[in-house]
Amino acid sequence: MIVPDISQSAEAVAEHYDELDPIYRRVWGEHVHHGLWATGRETAGAAVEALVDTVGDRLGLTPGQACVDIGCGYGATARRLAVLHGVRVTGFTLSEEQARYAAGQPVPDVEIRVRDWLDNGLAGGTADAAWAIESSEHMVDKPRFFAEAHRVLSPGGRFVICAWLAETNAGGLKVRHLLEPICREGRLPSMGTRGDYEAMATAAGFTVTGYEDVSRRVARTWTICALRLVKALLVDREARRLALSAGNRGAVLGIPRMILAYRCGAMRYGIFTLQKA
């Protein structure tokens, strides 16, 4: 497990996303996660939706199921899966700004709550499926992240996690110059390896039924984000002010670090499929 030398908190994560809300929507769009390319010819928008659809397929969603989106962002994934599969979704975000945006895009059977997943307030055994797309990285207590998902899911429930992962046995240079700075800049309390995640999932009571490393299929996301960011900085004074302020400069200028981390293998991107017995 990679742990940066600066501690993070749920409050820090919320502040980060609230303050940079205009930039996140400009650079990432309303999904705020990687795209998944199959042929390489897809548009960025199609690739982003492909990742969402992959999650839905691995969950085996059926109409009427109760689902949980852990770290739902602007609610775009919850809305898409609710419409495509006829499921009910409760989404959790730490960001007031993200929830405010989601409230302006209402979809039946989708509810967005501003609340920490580690204190989610849901009754045990009430969800049929759950997913976490690039939110587990922000969890201060990752074993509890898994434990809460296991508690909330009903027997047989599936849990799909799309996660930024550290290379197994990454060397010291990669850790010091890539992985630890990425954690600090991205408000990540820690970054686990595939083995870390599978061990925590198993300890929580899950069976790991699938894993796929899709690093090569998602990596171009960061090149696209870099180009969008440069454009935003050139034409939008407010975006430029936010991005280059002292507190946010590292997160924004860290995009080239992400590109390098994928290219040298220090960063991996994994999709886990878990099931509660």
Coordinates of C-alpha atoms in Angstrom, one line a residue:
M1 CA 0.0 0.0 0.0
I2 CA 1.4 3.4 -1.0
V3 CA 0.8 6.0 1.7
P4 CA 1.8 9.6 1.1
D5 CA 3.6 11.6 3.7
I6 CA 0.7 14.1 4.1
S7 CA -2.5 12.7 5.7
Q8 CA -5.8 13.2 3.9
S9 CA -9.4 13.2 5.1
A10 CA -12.9 13.1 3.8
E11 CA -13.2 16.8 4.5
A12 CA -10.1 17.4 2.3
V13 CA -11.6 15.4 -0.5
A14 CA -14.9 17.3 -0.3
E15 CA -13.1 20.6 -0.4
H16 CA -11.0 19.5 -3.3
Y17 CA -14.0 18.6 -5.5
D18 CA -16.1 21.6 -4.4
E19 CA -13.3 24.1 -5.2
L20 CA -12.3 22.6 -8.5
D21 CA -15.9 21.8 -9.6
P22 CA -15.8 24.1 -12.7
I23 CA -12.5 22.6 -13.9
Y24 CA -13.6 19.0 -13.3
R25 CA -16.7 19.5 -15.4
R26 CA -14.7 21.3 -18.1
V27 CA -11.9 18.7 -18.2
W28 CA -13.6 15.5 -17.2
G29 CA -17.3 16.0 -18.1
E30 CA -20.1 14.8 -15.9
H31 CA -18.7 11.3 -15.4
V32 CA -15.4 12.3 -13.8
H33 CA -13.7 8.9 -14.6
H34 CA -11.6 7.2 -17.2
G35 CA -12.8 6.1 -20.6
L36 CA -12.4 2.5 -21.8
W37 CA -11.3 2.1 -25.4
A38 CA -11.8 -1.1 -27.3
T39 CA -10.8 -0.2 -30.9
G40 CA -9.1 3.1 -30.2
R41 CA -11.4 4.9 -32.7
E42 CA -14.1 5.7 -30.1
T43 CA -14.8 9.3 -29.1
A44 CA -13.9 10.2 -25.5
G45 CA -17.6 10.3 -24.7
A46 CA -18.2 6.9 -26.1
A47 CA -15.2 5.5 -24.2
V48 CA -16.5 6.9 -20.9
E49 CA -19.9 5.3 -21.4
A50 CA -18.2 2.1 -22.3
L51 CA -16.6 1.9 -18.9
V52 CA -20.0 2.5 -17.3
D53 CA -21.6 -0.2 -19.4
T54 CA -18.8 -2.6 -18.6
V55 CA -19.6 -2.1 -14.9
G56 CA -23.3 -2.7 -15.5
D57 CA -22.6 -5.9 -17.5
R58 CA -20.4 -7.3 -14.7
L59 CA -23.0 -6.6 -12.1
G60 CA -25.6 -8.5 -14.1
L61 CA -28.2 -5.8 -13.3
T62 CA -31.9 -6.7 -13.7
P63 CA -34.9 -4.4 -13.5
G64 CA -36.1 -3.4 -10.0
Q65 CA -32.9 -4.0 -8.2
A66 CA -31.7 -1.7 -5.5
C67 CA -28.2 -0.4 -6.2
V68 CA -25.6 1.8 -4.5
D69 CA -23.1 4.1 -6.3
I70 CA -20.2 4.7 -3.9
G71 CA -18.6 8.0 -4.8
C72 CA -21.2 8.9 -7.5
G73 CA -19.7 12.3 -8.5
Y74 CA -22.2 14.2 -10.6
G75 CA -24.5 11.1 -10.7
A76 CA -24.0 10.4 -14.5
T77 CA -23.2 6.8 -14.0
A78 CA -26.1 6.3 -11.7
R79 CA -28.5 7.9 -14.2
R80 CA -27.2 5.9 -17.1
L81 CA -27.4 2.5 -15.4
A82 CA -30.8 3.4 -13.9
V83 CA -32.2 4.2 -17.4
L84 CA -30.5 1.3 -19.2
H85 CA -31.3 -1.4 -16.7
G86 CA -34.4 -0.2 -14.8
V87 CA -32.7 -0.2 -11.4
R88 CA -33.0 2.1 -8.4
V89 CA -29.8 3.8 -7.4
T90 CA -28.7 5.6 -4.3
G91 CA -25.5 7.5 -4.9
F92 CA -23.1 8.9 -2.3
T93 CA -20.8 11.9 -2.8
L94 CA -18.8 14.0 -0.4
S95 CA -19.2 17.1 -2.6
E96 CA -22.0 19.6 -2.2
E97 CA -21.2 21.0 -5.7
Q98 CA -21.5 17.6 -7.3
A99 CA -24.8 16.9 -5.6
R100 CA -26.1 20.3 -6.6
Y101 CA -25.3 19.6 -10.3
A102 CA -26.9 16.1 -10.0
A103 CA -30.1 17.7 -8.6
G104 CA -30.4 19.6 -11.8
Q105 CA -30.3 16.4 -13.9
P106 CA -33.2 14.4 -12.2
V107 CA -33.9 10.9 -13.3
P108 CA -36.6 8.6 -11.7
D109 CA -35.3 6.2 -9.2
V110 CA -31.9 8.0 -8.7
E111 CA -31.2 9.6 -5.3
I112 CA -28.0 11.4 -4.6
R113 CA -26.9 11.9 -0.9
V114 CA -24.1 14.1 0.4
R115 CA -22.6 11.7 2.9
D116 CA -19.4 9.8 3.7
W117 CA -19.7 6.1 2.6
L118 CA -17.9 5.0 5.7
D119 CA -20.9 6.4 7.6
N120 CA -23.6 5.8 5.0
G121 CA -26.6 5.1 7.3
L122 CA -28.0 2.3 5.1
A123 CA -29.6 -0.8 6.6
G124 CA -27.8 -4.0 6.2
G125 CA -28.7 -6.4 3.4
T126 CA -30.8 -3.9 1.5
A127 CA -28.8 -3.5 -1.8
D128 CA -28.7 -6.0 -4.6
A129 CA -25.6 -4.5 -6.3
A130 CA -23.0 -1.8 -5.7
W131 CA -20.2 -0.2 -7.6
A132 CA -17.4 2.2 -6.9
I133 CA -15.7 3.8 -10.0
E134 CA -12.5 5.6 -8.9
S135 CA -13.7 6.4 -5.4
S136 CA -12.1 3.7 -3.3
E137 CA -8.8 5.6 -3.7
H138 CA -10.2 8.5 -1.6
M139 CA -11.3 6.2 1.3
V140 CA -9.4 7.0 4.5
D141 CA -10.2 3.5 5.8
K142 CA -10.1 1.1 2.9
P143 CA -10.9 -2.1 4.9
R144 CA -14.0 -0.3 6.2
F145 CA -14.9 0.6 2.7
F146 CA -15.1 -3.0 1.8
A147 CA -16.8 -4.0 5.1
E148 CA -19.6 -1.5 4.6
A149 CA -20.2 -2.7 1.1
H150 CA -20.4 -6.3 2.4
R151 CA -22.8 -5.2 5.2
V152 CA -25.1 -3.3 2.9
L153 CA -25.3 -5.9 0.2
S154 CA -27.9 -8.8 0.3
P155 CA -26.6 -12.4 0.0
G156 CA -25.4 -13.0 -3.5
G157 CA -25.0 -9.3 -4.2
R158 CA -22.3 -8.2 -6.5
F159 CA -19.8 -5.4 -6.1
V160 CA -17.7 -4.0 -9.0
I161 CA -14.8 -1.7 -8.3
C162 CA -12.8 0.3 -10.9
A163 CA -9.6 1.4 -9.2
W164 CA -6.4 3.3 -9.6
L165 CA -3.7 0.8 -8.4
A166 CA -0.1 0.9 -7.7
E167 CA 2.3 -1.4 -9.5
T168 CA 3.1 -4.5 -7.4
N169 CA 6.5 -4.1 -5.9
A170 CA 7.1 -0.7 -7.5
G171 CA 10.6 0.5 -7.2
G172 CA 11.7 3.4 -4.9
L173 CA 12.0 6.0 -7.7
K174 CA 8.5 5.2 -9.0
V175 CA 7.1 5.5 -5.4
R176 CA 8.9 8.7 -4.5
H177 CA 8.5 10.6 -7.8
L178 CA 5.2 9.3 -9.2
L179 CA 3.0 7.3 -6.8
E180 CA 3.4 9.4 -3.6
P181 CA 3.0 12.7 -5.4
I182 CA -0.1 11.4 -7.2
C183 CA -1.6 10.5 -3.8
R184 CA -0.8 13.9 -2.4
E185 CA -2.0 15.9 -5.4
G186 CA -5.2 13.8 -5.9
R187 CA -6.2 13.8 -2.2
L188 CA -5.7 10.0 -2.0
P189 CA -5.0 8.8 1.6
S190 CA -3.4 5.7 0.1
M191 CA -3.1 3.7 -3.1
G192 CA -3.3 -0.1 -3.0
T193 CA -2.1 -2.8 -5.3
R194 CA -4.2 -5.6 -6.8
G195 CA -3.1 -7.8 -4.0
D196 CA -4.0 -5.3 -1.3
Y197 CA -7.5 -4.9 -2.8
E198 CA -8.1 -8.7 -3.1
A199 CA -6.9 -9.2 0.5
M200 CA -9.2 -6.5 1.9
A201 CA -12.1 -7.8 -0.1
T202 CA -11.6 -11.4 1.1
A203 CA -11.2 -10.2 4.7
A204 CA -14.5 -8.4 4.4
G205 CA -16.2 -11.6 3.4
F206 CA -16.3 -11.2 -0.4
T207 CA -15.3 -13.8 -3.0
V208 CA -13.3 -12.3 -5.8
T209 CA -14.9 -13.6 -9.0
G210 CA -13.1 -11.5 -11.6
Y211 CA -10.3 -9.1 -12.2
E212 CA -9.1 -7.4 -15.3
D213 CA -6.2 -5.0 -15.8
V214 CA -7.3 -2.5 -18.4
S215 CA -4.5 0.1 -18.0
R216 CA -3.6 0.2 -21.7
R217 CA -7.3 0.7 -22.6
V218 CA -7.8 3.7 -20.3
A219 CA -4.5 5.5 -20.3
R220 CA -5.3 7.9 -23.2
T221 CA -7.8 9.5 -20.8
W222 CA -5.0 11.6 -19.4
T223 CA -3.8 12.9 -22.7
I224 CA -7.3 14.0 -23.5
C225 CA -7.6 15.7 -20.1
A226 CA -4.3 17.5 -20.6
L227 CA -5.4 19.0 -23.9
R228 CA -8.8 20.0 -22.5
L229 CA -7.0 21.6 -19.5
V230 CA -4.7 23.6 -21.7
K231 CA -7.6 24.9 -23.7
A232 CA -9.5 25.9 -20.5
L233 CA -6.5 27.7 -19.1
L234 CA -6.1 29.7 -22.3
V235 CA -9.7 30.8 -22.7
D236 CA -11.2 30.9 -19.2
R237 CA -9.8 33.4 -16.6
E238 CA -11.7 31.8 -13.7
A239 CA -10.4 28.3 -14.6
R240 CA -6.9 29.7 -14.8
R241 CA -7.2 31.3 -11.4
L242 CA -8.5 28.2 -9.7
A243 CA -6.1 25.8 -11.4
L244 CA -3.0 27.9 -10.6
S245 CA -3.8 28.8 -7.1
A246 CA -1.4 27.6 -4.5
G247 CA -3.6 24.9 -3.1
N248 CA -4.6 23.4 -6.5
R249 CA -1.5 23.9 -8.6
G250 CA -0.1 20.4 -7.7
A251 CA -3.3 18.6 -8.7
V252 CA -3.5 20.3 -12.1
L253 CA 0.1 20.2 -13.0
G254 CA 0.2 16.5 -11.9
I255 CA -1.5 15.4 -15.1
P256 CA 1.8 14.9 -16.9
R257 CA 2.8 12.8 -13.9
M258 CA -0.2 10.5 -14.4
I259 CA 0.6 10.1 -18.1
L260 CA 4.2 9.1 -17.2
A261 CA 3.0 6.8 -14.4
Y262 CA 0.8 4.8 -16.9
R263 CA 3.5 4.7 -19.5
C264 CA 6.2 3.3 -17.2
G265 CA 3.8 0.9 -15.4
A266 CA 3.9 2.5 -12.0
M267 CA 0.1 3.0 -12.2
R268 CA -2.4 0.3 -13.1
Y269 CA -6.1 0.4 -13.6
G270 CA -8.1 -2.6 -12.5
I271 CA -11.7 -3.8 -12.5
F272 CA -12.6 -6.1 -9.7
T273 CA -15.8 -8.2 -9.6
L274 CA -16.8 -9.3 -6.1
Q275 CA -19.7 -11.3 -4.7
K276 CA -21.2 -11.7 -1.2
A277 CA -21.8 -15.3 -0.4

